[in-house]
Structures are given as structure tokens and as C-alpha cells.
Coordinates of C-alpha atoms and ligand atoms in Angstrom, one line a residue:
X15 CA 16.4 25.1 -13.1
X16 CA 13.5 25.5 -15.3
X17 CA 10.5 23.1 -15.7
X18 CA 7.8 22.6 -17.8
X19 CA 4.6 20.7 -17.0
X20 CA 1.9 19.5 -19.4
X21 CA -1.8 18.5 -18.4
X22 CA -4.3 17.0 -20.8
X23 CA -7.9 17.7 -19.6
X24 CA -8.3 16.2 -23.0
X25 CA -6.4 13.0 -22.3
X26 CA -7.9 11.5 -19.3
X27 CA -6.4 7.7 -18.8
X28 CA -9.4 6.3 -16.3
X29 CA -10.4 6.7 -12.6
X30 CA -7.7 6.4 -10.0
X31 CA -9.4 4.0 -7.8
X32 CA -9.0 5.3 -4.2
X33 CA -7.8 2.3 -3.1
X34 CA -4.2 3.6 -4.8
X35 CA -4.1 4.9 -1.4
X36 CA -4.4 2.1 0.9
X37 CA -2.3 0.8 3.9
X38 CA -1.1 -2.3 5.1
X39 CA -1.4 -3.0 8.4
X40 CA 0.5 -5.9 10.0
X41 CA 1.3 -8.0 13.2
X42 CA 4.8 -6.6 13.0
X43 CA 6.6 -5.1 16.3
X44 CA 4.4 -1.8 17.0
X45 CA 1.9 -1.9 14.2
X46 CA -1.1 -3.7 15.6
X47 CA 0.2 -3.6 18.7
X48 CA 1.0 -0.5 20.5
X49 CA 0.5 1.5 17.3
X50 CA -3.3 0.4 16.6
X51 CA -4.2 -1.8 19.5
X52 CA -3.8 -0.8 23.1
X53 CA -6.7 -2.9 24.6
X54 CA -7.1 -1.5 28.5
X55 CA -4.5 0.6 28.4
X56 CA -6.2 4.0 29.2
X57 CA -3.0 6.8 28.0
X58 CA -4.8 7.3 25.3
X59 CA -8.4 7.6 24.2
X60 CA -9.8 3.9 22.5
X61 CA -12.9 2.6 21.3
X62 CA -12.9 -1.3 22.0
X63 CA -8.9 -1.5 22.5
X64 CA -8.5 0.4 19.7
X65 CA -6.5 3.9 19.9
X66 CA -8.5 7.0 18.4
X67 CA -5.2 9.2 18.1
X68 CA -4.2 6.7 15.3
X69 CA -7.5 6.6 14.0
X70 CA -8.3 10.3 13.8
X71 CA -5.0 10.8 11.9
X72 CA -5.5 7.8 9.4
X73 CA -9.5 9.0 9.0
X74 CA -8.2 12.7 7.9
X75 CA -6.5 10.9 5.1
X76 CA -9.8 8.9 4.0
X77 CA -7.9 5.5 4.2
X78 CA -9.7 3.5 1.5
X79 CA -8.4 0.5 2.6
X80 CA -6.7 -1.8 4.8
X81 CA -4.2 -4.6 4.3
X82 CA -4.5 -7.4 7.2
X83 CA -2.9 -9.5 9.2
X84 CA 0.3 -10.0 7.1
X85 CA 2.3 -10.2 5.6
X86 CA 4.8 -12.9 6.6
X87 CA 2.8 -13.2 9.3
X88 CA -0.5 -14.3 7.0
X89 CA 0.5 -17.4 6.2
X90 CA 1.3 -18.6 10.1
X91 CA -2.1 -17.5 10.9
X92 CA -5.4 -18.9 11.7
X93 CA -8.1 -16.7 11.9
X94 CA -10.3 -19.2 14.4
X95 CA -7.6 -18.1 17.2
X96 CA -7.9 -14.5 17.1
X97 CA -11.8 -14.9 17.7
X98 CA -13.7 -15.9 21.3
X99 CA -13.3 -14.3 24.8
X100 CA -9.8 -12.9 24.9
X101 CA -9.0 -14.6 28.2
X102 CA -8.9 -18.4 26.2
X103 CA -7.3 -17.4 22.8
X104 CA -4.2 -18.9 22.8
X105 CA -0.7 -17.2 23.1
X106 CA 1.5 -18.1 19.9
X107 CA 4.5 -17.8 18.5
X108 CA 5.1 -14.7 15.6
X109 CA 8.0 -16.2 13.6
X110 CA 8.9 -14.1 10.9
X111 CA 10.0 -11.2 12.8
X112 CA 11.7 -12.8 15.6
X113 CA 15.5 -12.5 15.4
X114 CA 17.1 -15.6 17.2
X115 CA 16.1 -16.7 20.9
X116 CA 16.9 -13.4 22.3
X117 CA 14.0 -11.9 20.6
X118 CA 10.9 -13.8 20.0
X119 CA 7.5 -12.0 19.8
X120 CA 4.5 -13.5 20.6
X121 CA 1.4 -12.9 19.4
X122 CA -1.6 -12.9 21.9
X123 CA -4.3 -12.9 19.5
X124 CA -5.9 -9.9 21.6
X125 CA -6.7 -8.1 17.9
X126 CA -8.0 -10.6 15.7
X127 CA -11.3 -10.6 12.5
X128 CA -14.3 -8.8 14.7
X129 CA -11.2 -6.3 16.4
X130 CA -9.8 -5.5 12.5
X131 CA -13.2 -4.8 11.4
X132 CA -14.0 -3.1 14.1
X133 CA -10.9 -0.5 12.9
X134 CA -12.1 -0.5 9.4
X135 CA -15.8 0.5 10.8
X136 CA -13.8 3.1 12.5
X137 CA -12.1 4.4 9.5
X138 CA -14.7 3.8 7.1
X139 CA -12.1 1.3 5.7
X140 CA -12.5 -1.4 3.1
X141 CA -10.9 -4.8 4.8
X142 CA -8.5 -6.8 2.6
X143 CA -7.8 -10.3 4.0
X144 CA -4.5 -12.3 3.3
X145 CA -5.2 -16.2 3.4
X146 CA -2.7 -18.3 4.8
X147 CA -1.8 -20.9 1.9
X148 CA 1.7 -21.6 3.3
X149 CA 0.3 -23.2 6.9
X150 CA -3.2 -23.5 6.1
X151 CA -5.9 -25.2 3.6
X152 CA -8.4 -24.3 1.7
X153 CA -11.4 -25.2 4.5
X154 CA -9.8 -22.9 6.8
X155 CA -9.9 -19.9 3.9
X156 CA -13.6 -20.9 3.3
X157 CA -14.8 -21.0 6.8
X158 CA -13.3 -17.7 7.1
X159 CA -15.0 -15.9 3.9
X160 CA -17.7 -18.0 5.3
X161 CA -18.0 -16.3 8.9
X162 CA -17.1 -13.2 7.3
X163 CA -19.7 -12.8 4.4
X164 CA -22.3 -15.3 5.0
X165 CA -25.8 -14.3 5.6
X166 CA -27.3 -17.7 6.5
X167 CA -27.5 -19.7 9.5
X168 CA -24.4 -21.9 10.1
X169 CA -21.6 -22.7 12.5
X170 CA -19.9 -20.0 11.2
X171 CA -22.6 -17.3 11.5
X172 CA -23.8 -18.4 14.8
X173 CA -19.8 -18.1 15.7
X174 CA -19.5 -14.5 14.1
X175 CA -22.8 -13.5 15.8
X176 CA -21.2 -15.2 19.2
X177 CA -18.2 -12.6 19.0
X178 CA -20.6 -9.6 18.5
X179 CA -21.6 -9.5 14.8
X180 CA -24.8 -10.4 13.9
X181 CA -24.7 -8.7 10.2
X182 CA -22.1 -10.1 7.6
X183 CA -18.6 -7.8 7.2
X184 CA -19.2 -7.8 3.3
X185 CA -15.5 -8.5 3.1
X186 CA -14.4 -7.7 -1.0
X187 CA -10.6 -8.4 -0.8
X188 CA -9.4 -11.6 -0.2
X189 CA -5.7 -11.9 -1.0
X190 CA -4.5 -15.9 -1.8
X191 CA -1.4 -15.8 0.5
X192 CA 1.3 -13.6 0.7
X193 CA 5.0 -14.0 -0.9
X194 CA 4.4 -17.5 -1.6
X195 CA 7.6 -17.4 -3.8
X196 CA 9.0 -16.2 -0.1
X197 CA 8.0 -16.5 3.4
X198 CA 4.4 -17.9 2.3
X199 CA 5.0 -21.4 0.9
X200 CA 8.5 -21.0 -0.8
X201 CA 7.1 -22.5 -4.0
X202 CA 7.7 -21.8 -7.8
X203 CA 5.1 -20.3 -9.3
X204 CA 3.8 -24.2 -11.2
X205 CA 3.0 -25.0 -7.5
X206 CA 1.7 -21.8 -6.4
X207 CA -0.1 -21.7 -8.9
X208 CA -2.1 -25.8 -8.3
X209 CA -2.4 -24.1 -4.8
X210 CA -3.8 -20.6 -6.2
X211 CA -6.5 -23.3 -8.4
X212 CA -7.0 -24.9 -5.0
X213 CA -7.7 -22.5 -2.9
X214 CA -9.4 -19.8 -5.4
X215 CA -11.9 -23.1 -6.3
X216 CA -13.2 -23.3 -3.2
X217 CA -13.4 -19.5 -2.1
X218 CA -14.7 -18.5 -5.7
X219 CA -17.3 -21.5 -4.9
X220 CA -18.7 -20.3 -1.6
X221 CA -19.0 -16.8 -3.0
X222 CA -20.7 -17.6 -6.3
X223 CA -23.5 -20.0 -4.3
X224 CA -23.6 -18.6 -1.0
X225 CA -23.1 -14.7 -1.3
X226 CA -23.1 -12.2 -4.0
X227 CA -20.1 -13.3 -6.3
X228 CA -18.5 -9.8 -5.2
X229 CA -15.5 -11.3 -4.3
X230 CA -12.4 -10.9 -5.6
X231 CA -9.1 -12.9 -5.3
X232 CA -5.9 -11.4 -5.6
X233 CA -2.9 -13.8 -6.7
X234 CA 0.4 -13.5 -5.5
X235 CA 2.5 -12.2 -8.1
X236 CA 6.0 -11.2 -8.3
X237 CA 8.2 -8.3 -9.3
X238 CA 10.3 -10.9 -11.6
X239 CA 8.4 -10.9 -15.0
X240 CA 9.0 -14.8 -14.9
X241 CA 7.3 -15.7 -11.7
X242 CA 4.2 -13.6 -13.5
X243 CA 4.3 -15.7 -16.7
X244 CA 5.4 -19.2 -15.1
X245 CA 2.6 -18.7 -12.5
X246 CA -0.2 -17.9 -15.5
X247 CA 0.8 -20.1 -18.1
X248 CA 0.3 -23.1 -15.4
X249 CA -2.6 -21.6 -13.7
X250 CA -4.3 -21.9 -17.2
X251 CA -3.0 -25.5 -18.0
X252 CA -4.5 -26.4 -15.0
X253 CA -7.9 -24.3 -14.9
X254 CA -8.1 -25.5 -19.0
X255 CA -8.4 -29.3 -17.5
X256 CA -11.3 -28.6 -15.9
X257 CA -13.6 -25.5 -17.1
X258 CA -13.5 -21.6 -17.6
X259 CA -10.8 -19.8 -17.5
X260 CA -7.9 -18.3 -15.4
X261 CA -10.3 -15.5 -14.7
X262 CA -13.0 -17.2 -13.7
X263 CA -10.9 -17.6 -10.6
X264 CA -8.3 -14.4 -10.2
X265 CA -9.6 -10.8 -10.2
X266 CA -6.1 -9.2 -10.0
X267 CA -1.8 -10.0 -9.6
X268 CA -0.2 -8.2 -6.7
X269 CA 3.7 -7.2 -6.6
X270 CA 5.6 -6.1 -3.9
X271 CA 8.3 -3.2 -3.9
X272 CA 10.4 -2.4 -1.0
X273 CA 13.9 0.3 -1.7
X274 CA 16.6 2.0 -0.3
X275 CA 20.3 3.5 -0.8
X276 CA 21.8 4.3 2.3
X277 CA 20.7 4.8 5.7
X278 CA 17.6 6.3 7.1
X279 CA 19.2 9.9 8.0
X280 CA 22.9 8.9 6.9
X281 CA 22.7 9.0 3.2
X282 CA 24.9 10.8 0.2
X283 CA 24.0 12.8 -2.5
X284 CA 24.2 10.2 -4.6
X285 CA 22.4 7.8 -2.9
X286 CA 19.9 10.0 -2.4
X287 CA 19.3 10.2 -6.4
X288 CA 19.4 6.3 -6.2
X289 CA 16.6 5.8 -4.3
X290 CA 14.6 8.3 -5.9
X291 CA 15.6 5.7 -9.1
X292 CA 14.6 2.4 -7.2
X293 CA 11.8 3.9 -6.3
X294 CA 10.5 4.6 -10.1
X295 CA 10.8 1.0 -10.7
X296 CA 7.6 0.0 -9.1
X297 CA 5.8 1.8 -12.1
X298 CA 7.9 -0.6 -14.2
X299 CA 6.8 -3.9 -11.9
X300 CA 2.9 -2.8 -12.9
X301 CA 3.8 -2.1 -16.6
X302 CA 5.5 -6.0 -16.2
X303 CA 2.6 -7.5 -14.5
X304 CA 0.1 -6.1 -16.7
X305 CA 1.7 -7.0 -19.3
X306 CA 1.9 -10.9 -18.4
X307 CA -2.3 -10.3 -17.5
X308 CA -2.6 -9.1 -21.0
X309 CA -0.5 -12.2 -22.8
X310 CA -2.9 -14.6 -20.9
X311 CA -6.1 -12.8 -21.0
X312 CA -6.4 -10.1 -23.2
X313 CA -8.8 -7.5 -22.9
X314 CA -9.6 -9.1 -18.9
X315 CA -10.2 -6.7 -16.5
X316 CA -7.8 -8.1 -13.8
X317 CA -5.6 -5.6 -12.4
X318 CA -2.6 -5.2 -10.5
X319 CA -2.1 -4.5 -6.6
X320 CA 0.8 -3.2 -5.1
X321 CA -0.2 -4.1 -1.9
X322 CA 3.1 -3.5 -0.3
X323 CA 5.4 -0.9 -1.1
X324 CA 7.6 1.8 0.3
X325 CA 11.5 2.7 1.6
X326 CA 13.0 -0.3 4.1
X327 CA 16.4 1.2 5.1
X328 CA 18.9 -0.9 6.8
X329 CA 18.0 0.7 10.1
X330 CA 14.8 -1.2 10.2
X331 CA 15.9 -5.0 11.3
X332 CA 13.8 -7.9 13.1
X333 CA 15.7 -6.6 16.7
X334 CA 13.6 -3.4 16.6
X335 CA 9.9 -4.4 14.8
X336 CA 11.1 -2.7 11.2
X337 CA 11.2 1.1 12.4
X338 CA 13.3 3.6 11.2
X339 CA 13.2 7.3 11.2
X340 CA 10.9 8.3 7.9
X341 CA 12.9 11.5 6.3
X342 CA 11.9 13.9 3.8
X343 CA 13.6 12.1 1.2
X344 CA 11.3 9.0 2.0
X345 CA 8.4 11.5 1.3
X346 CA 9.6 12.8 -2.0
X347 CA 10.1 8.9 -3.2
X348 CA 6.2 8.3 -2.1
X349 CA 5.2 11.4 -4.1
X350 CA 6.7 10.1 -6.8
X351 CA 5.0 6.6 -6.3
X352 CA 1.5 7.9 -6.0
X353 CA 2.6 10.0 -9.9
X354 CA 3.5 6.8 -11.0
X355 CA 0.1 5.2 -9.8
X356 CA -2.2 7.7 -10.8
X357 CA -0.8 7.5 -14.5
X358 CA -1.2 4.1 -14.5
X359 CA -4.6 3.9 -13.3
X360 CA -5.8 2.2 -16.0
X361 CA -4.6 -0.9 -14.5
X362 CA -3.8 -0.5 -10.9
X363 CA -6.7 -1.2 -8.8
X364 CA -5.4 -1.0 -5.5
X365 CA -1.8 0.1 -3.4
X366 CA -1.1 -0.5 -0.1
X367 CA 2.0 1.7 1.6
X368 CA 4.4 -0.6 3.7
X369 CA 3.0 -0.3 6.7
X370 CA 0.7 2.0 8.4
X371 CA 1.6 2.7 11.3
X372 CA 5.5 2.5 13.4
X373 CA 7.2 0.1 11.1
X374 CA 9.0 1.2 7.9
X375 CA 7.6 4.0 6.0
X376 CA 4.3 4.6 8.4
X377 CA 2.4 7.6 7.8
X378 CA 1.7 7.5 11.9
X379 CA 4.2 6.8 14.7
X380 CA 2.9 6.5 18.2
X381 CA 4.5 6.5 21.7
X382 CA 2.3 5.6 24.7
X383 CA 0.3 8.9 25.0
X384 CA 0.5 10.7 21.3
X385 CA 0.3 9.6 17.7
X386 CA 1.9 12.4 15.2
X387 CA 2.1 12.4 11.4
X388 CA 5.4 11.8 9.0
X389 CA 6.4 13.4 6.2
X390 CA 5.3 10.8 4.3
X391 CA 1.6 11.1 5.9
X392 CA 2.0 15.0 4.3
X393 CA 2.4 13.7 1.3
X394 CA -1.0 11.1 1.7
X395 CA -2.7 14.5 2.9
X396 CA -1.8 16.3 0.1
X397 CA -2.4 13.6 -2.6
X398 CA -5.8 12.5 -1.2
X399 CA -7.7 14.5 -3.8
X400 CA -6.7 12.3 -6.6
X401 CA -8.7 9.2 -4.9
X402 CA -11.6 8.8 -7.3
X403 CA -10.9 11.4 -9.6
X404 CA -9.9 10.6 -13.2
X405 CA -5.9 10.8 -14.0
X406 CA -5.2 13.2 -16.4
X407 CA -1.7 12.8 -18.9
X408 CA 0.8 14.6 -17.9
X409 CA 4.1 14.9 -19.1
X410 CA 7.2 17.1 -17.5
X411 CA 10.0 18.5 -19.4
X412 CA 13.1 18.8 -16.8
X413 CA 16.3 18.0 -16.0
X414 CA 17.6 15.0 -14.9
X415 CA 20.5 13.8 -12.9
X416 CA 21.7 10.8 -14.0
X417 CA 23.0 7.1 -11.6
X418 CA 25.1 4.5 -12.3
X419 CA 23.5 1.2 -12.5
X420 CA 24.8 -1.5 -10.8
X421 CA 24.9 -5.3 -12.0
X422 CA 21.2 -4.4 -13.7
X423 CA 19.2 -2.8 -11.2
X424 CA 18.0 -0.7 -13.8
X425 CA 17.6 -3.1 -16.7
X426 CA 20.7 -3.4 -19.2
X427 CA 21.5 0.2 -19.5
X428 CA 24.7 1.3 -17.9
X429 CA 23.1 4.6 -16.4
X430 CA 19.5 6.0 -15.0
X431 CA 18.1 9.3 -15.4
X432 CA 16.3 10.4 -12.2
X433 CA 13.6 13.3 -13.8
X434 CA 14.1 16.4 -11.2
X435 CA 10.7 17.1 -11.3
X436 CA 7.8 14.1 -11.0
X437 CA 4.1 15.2 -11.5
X438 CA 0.7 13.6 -11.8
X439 CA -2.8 15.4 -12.2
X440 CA -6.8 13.9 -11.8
X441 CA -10.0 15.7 -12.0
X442 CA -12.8 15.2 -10.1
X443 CA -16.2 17.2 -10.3
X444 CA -14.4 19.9 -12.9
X445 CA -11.6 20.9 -10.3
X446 CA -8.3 19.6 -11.4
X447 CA -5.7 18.3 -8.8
X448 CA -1.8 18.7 -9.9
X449 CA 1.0 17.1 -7.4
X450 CA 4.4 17.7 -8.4
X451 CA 7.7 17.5 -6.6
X452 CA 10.8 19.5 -7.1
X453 CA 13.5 16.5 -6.5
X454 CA 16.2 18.5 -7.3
X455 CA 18.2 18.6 -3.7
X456 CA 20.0 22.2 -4.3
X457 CA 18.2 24.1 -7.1
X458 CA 14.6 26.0 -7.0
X459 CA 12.8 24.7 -9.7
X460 CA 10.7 28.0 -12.2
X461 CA 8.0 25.4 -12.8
X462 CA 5.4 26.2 -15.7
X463 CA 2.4 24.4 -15.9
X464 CA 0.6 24.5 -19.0
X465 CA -3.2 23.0 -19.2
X466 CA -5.4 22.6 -22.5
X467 CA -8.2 24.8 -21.2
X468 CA -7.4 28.6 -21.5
X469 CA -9.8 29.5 -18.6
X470 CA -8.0 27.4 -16.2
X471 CA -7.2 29.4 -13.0
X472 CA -5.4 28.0 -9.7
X473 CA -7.8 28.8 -6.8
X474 CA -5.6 26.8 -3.9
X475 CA -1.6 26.0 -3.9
X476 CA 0.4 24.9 -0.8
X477 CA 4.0 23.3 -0.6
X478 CA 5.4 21.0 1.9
X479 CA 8.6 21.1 3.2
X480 CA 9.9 24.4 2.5
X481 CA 12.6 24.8 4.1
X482 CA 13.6 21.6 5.1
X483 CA 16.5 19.3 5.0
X484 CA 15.8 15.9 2.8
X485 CA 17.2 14.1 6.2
X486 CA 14.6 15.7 8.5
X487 CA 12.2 13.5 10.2
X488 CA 9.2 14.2 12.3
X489 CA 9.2 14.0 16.3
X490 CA 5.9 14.1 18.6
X491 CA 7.7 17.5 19.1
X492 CA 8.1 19.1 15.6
X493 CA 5.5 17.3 13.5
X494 CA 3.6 20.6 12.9
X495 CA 6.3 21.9 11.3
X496 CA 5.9 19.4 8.4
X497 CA 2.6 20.7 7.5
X498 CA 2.3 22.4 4.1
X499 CA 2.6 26.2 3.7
X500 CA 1.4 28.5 0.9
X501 CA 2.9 29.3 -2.3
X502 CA 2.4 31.8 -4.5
X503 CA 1.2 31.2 -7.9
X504 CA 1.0 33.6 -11.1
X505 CA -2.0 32.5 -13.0
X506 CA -1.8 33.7 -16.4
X507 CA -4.9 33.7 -17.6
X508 CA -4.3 31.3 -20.4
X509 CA -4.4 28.2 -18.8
X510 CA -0.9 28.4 -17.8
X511 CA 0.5 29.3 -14.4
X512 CA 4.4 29.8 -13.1
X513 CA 5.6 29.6 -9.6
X514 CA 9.0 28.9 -8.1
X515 CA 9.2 25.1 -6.5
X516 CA 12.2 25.2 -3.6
X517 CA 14.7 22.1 -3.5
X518 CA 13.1 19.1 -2.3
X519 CA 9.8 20.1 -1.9
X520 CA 6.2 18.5 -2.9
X521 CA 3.5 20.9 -4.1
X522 CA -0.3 20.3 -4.9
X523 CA -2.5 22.8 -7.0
X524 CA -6.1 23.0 -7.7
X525 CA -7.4 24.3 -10.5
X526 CA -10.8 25.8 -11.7
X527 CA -12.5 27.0 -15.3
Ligands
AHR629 O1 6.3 -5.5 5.3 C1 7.3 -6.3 5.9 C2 7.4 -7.7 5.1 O2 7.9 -7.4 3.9 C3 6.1 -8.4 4.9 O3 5.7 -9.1 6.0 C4 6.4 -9.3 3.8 O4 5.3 -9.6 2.9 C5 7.5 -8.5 3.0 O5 8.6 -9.3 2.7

């Protein structure tokens, strides 16, 4: 199979903000707990409860950003519980993922606001909160930005400087619920959004008097266009009773995108090609939801979150805290993600992977003594130099294979051409940074990569799993194995290369004048 690659130093489309590459972290079976937080427990090394295997592995990926505490679980939680001497917090209830009365988490509060900052200190991390809306009101979402970003002497200072933090966490994020269409609220989007007004009043308020107005509030948005555009048009009847505008109040829209075609390890040919097709559609979900931004306020600078996304296969259920193994097929659909996010990062100002670490497609997993890297963590590694640097077009020429729709996953069209090969490029500082996958699961691809600069010269290319099977998954035992390997590149000497891409395999390239 041949295929042809085109990168436009000439085109650049705008900076890929690094938060593209961010993580949601949750209080979800063996994320927080186990996977992040092990308090006392002294298997492995911590720093205040929290475990530095984890933290090592999610620092040598630059994690821009964290996602917290839900989720589902957001919008049952109230942030005054997780804070005060450990010993009194009380011990709750976690809802959403217990299944039935035979398995019913509870939540002990142990890791709570200073603890989650505390990790983002760690990791160099920027915090993004999720306010409950379903279960709470807005005085509870104030106090909190409040305790968090206040400078001042109040309650909630004297309360933050109580539970070890005299300085402000400077917290930019703040997300307005969770799913509200779902799990946060159940509401349509004309009541979400009075609730949205509600909520974003008071927050946008306290910021704009009491701290630096660098805020900014992310509504929930959906991957149906109609949610989008319901939710908006009300939002701006009911901020156009009062004054300013929808935007005085929302910074950007979030949508969620979780896929899958048969199992974890157990899948078919063919439904290997469809999740590599469901996977695409998130790049469709942000060309939807930037539309319905653009009909309401053209020219805004609102952008659009994914701040959950990633495989859920039907492995991962409620009974065993959303894990399943995380295959190279998984990988190749998050290479093909990050493509889709770094051409679009003219309106995507943040992503956040589904979820960090030990539930669905985590980039760590963690037993009690070791913490070891996916595939899909390979993939983070080897994508990391696009955070901050300026996409670049690119277009591939390449054969596709082609799925059946069914009802209208993919729209109205009977069929769905799955490209074989997916490829995005950035520059930062001069150097230009090419990812590409070969998703072709039986065919080397004779990739040519052709750049507008003849002086162009590849001075680093690696590959990452060569040699493996797209069912493959990584153990504490073999994760080494999934690191990436060398591959030989002929450099032309005209600002084109050629190399040979093996089946289902991801490669990165960076080139210099
Ligand atoms: O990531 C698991 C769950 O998926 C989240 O809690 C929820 O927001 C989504 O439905």
C-alpha cells in the first residue's frame, strides 16, 4: 500500500493548546483511589498519600491538565466534605458507579480540593473543577471558587489556610456540571441552560469583583447538534432579559465521546475498522459544536472541550470500576484523535482522555507495588511534542477501507471510509513534529511525506508497535516492550522523505531546515 503525505509549513491553522492533551481524573473504582491516592499505604513511594510511580509516569508526558472529581460523580459532590482533618470527613455514598446492593462504593473523602491540588502541584498540572449543578446550588460553586482563588480574608480563606494553604490555587477551569442532559440534572438544554445563567452569574460575579476575571466557565454541551443550539438559543433569551451577552458568561461548550466495536481483546476485522470510524466522529462533534458557537456568537472566542473522550468496551461495567485491558487498536484510535485535534486547533481549547489512570482507556494502570504505561500512554509520549506548537495542514492521500453504517451512526450515508493512514503535523521553535499511523491491519504502508520547504531534513524517527498484534495489551511484565523503536528514514534532500510504515503501527518524525 502506498501513501502520500502533505505538510504545509505554509498553512499553519493556530497553536495546539497543550491542554489537547489533558486527563480526566475521577472518583471511579481505581482512579483516585488505588491508582492516584494510597494515603499510608507504604508499597509504594508517596508524597502526602499521593503515589509517585503514577506521578513520574503522568509527569514524563507533561500532563497540561487535570479533569476533577467527576464526572457522574461531580454533580453528587460537595467540595466542603472532602476538606478538614481526615479522621471527621464523612463517609458517603458514590452512586453512579455502584451496580445494585451487591456493590456499593463509598467514598471516604480521604482525597478531596487541597489533596487534588496537591497532585497538580506535583505534576505541574492545571486543575479543572466540575461544579455540581445536579445536587448543589450556586453558593456552594461560589464558596468553592471562593476558597480556591480568593486572596482576601474570609471564611473561606481562613478555611483554605486551615487545611494547609495559605496562597490562592489560581484555579482557571471551572466546568458548570457534568452531563446535565445525563447523570448531572437530567434536564433539556431550556433548563440547563436558566441553571447554566444561574450558576455562571454568580461564579462570573465573584471572579470579575473579587479576583482577576481569569476565569473561565465551560458549559455542558452535547454531541447532539440540538442540545448545542436549544441550550444557546435559550441561554441568550435569557441572558438578553437582563444585560450582555451569552459570552459574558461562557468561555467554551464541552462534548463528550466515548466508542467501541467489539470487545476489549475479542474483536473482528471488521469491527476493528468500525471503531477506528466511531472514533473519527469526535472531530465531527467539534466541527458541530463550533458550529452552533459560531450561529450564536460569531467571531467569539469560545471554544470547545472535549473533556472526556476515549474507547469504553463492553468489558468495562459498574461491577469492576470501568477497566478493561487497553490494546493496540485502542492506541491507534487515540492517534488518530490527537490528528483530529491538532487540525482543529483553531477551536479546541482543551481535551481530556477518559480517564487517567485504571479505568477505561488510562494511559497508567497500577497494582499495589508498580504503575506501568499502555499503549495508549505510547502514543501521549510520542504526540507530546505537538502541545504548544502551531498545527500545520496536512492532508494524506491513501487508501481506505470502507464500513457499513448502521441505522446512522455515520450520518445518512449507507457506508464509511476509514483513511488507512491518519496524520497531523505542528511546529514549534522551527522543528516540525509529524505523527502518523499506518491503520492498515495487514499491509506495510511506502509512506511519502512531502513538505513545502526543500531543505527539510528528518533528524529523529521512531515507531511504536512494530511488531505487534492490534489485540496486545501491556502487563507490569511486558510494558517495555511497547516502547517505540527506530525506523529508518530516506531523506531526499528535497523536502520529501520515504520510509516503510508496518501494519498497525504509529510513527512520529521531527524535522529540521
Ligand atoms: O468516564 C465515565 C463516565 O462517563 C463519566 O463519569 C460520565 O461523565 C460519562 O458518562
Amino acid at each position: 500500500m502506498d501513501a502520500a503525505i502533505y505538510v504545509s509549513r505554509h498553512a499553519p491553522i493556530d497553536r495546539i493548546d497543550p491542554n489537547v492533551y489533558g486527563h480526566l481524573t475521577e472518583h471511579l473504582g481505581r482512579c483516585i483511589y488505588g491508582g492516584v491516592w494510597v494515603g499510608e499505604d507504604d508499597r509504594v513511594p508517596t508524597e502526602d498519600g499521593i503515589r509517585m510511580d503514577t506521578v513520574e509516569l503522568l509527569r514524563n508526558l507533561d500532563a497540561p491538565v487535570l479533569r476533577w472529581p467527576g464526572g457522574c460523580f461531580a454533580d453528587d459532590y460537595h467540595w466542603k466534605d472532602g476538606i478538614g482533618p481526615r479522621e471527621e470527613r464523612p463517609r458517603q455514598r458514590n452512586m453512579w458507579w455502584a451496580q445494585g446492593r451487591e456493590n456499593r462504593p463509598e467514598e471516604s473523602n480521604a482525597f478531596g480540593t487541597e489533596s487534588f491540588m496537591r497532585l497538580c502541584d506535583l505534576l505541574d498540572a492545571e486543575p479543572y473543577l466540575a461544579v455540581n449543578v445536579g445536587s448543589g446550588d450556586p453558593e456552594e460553586g461560589v464558596d468553592w471558587a471562593e476558597y480556591c482563588n480568593y486572596d482576601g480574608d474570609t471564611e473561606m480563606t481562613r478555611l483554605r489556610a486551615e487545611n494547609g494553604s495559605e496562597e490562592p490555587h489560581d484555579v482557571t477551569y471551572w466546568g458548570v456540571g457534568n452531563e446535565n442532559w445525563g447523570c448531572g440534572g437530567r434536564y433539556s438544554p431550556q433548563l440547563y441552560a436558566e441553571e447554566f445563567r444561574r450558576f455562571a452569574n454568580y461564579l462570573k460575579g465573584f471572579d470579575r469583583v473579587m479576583s482577576d476575571g481569569s476565569m473561565e466557565l465551560v458549559a455542558c454541551g452535547h454531541v447532539t447538534d440540538d442540545w448545542n443550539r436549544q441550550f444557546l438559543e435559550h441561554l441568550e433569551k435569557c441572558v438578553s432579559f437582563g444585560q450582555g451577552s451569552v459570552y459574558d458568561l461562557l468561555d467554551h461548550l464541552s462534548v463528550h465521546r466515548y466508542y467501541y466495536a467489539g470487545g476489549d481483546t475479542d474483536f473482528s476485522t471488521e469491527q476493528y475498522y468500525r471503531m477506528l470510524a466511531r472514533a473519527a466522529r469526535i472531530g465531527e462533534d467539534v466541527d458541530r459544536a463550533a458550529e452552533a458557537l459560531e450561529m450564536f456568537a460569531p467571531g467569539s472566542n469560545a471554544g470547545i472541550i472535549v473533556d472526556e473522550w476515549g474507547v469504553w468496551h463492553p468489558e468495562a461495567v459498574f461491577a469492576n470500576g470501568l477497566e478493561q485491558e487497553n490494546t493496540v487498536r485502542d492506541a491507534l484510535a487515540a492517534a488518530s484523535v490527537l490528528d483530529d485535534l491538532n487540525e482543529r486547533a483553531d477551536v479546541v481549547a482543551m481535551a481530556n482522555i477518559a480517564q487517567t489512570v485504571n479505568v477505561l482507556q488510562c494511559l497508567v494502570q497500577t497494582d499495589e507495588e508498580d504503575a506501568w504505561p499502555t499503549p495508549t500512554y505510547q502514543v501521549f509520549d510520542l504526540y507530546k511534542a505537538h502541545m504548544g506548537g502551531t498545527a500545520l495542514r496536512t492532508t494524506v492521500e491513501a487508501d481506505v477501507h470502507t464500513v457499513e453504517s448502521r441505522s446512522d451512526e455515520f450520518g445518512p450515508q449507507d457506508t464509511h471510509d476509514v483513511p488507512l493512514v491518519s496524520a497531523s503535523a505542528s511546529e514549534t521553535d522551527e522543528r516540525v513534529r509529524i505523527t502518523l499511523s499506518n491503520r492498515a491491519l495487514d499491509a506495510v504502508s511506502s509512506t511519502t511525506v512531502a513538505m513545502d520547504v526543500a531543505d527539510a531534513t528528518v533528524v529523529d524517527s521512531e515507531v511504536l508497535f512494530a511488531g505487534k498484534e492490534t489485540d496486545d495489551y501491556s502487563t507490569k511484565d511486558n510494558a517495555e516492550s511497547f516502547e517505540p523503536s527506530t525506523i529508518a528514514v530516506e531523506n531526499h534532500g528535497d523536502g520529501t522523505f520515504a520510509f516503510d510504515v508496518p501494519a498497525s503501527s504509529v510513527v512520529g518524525l521531527t524535522v529540521e531546515r
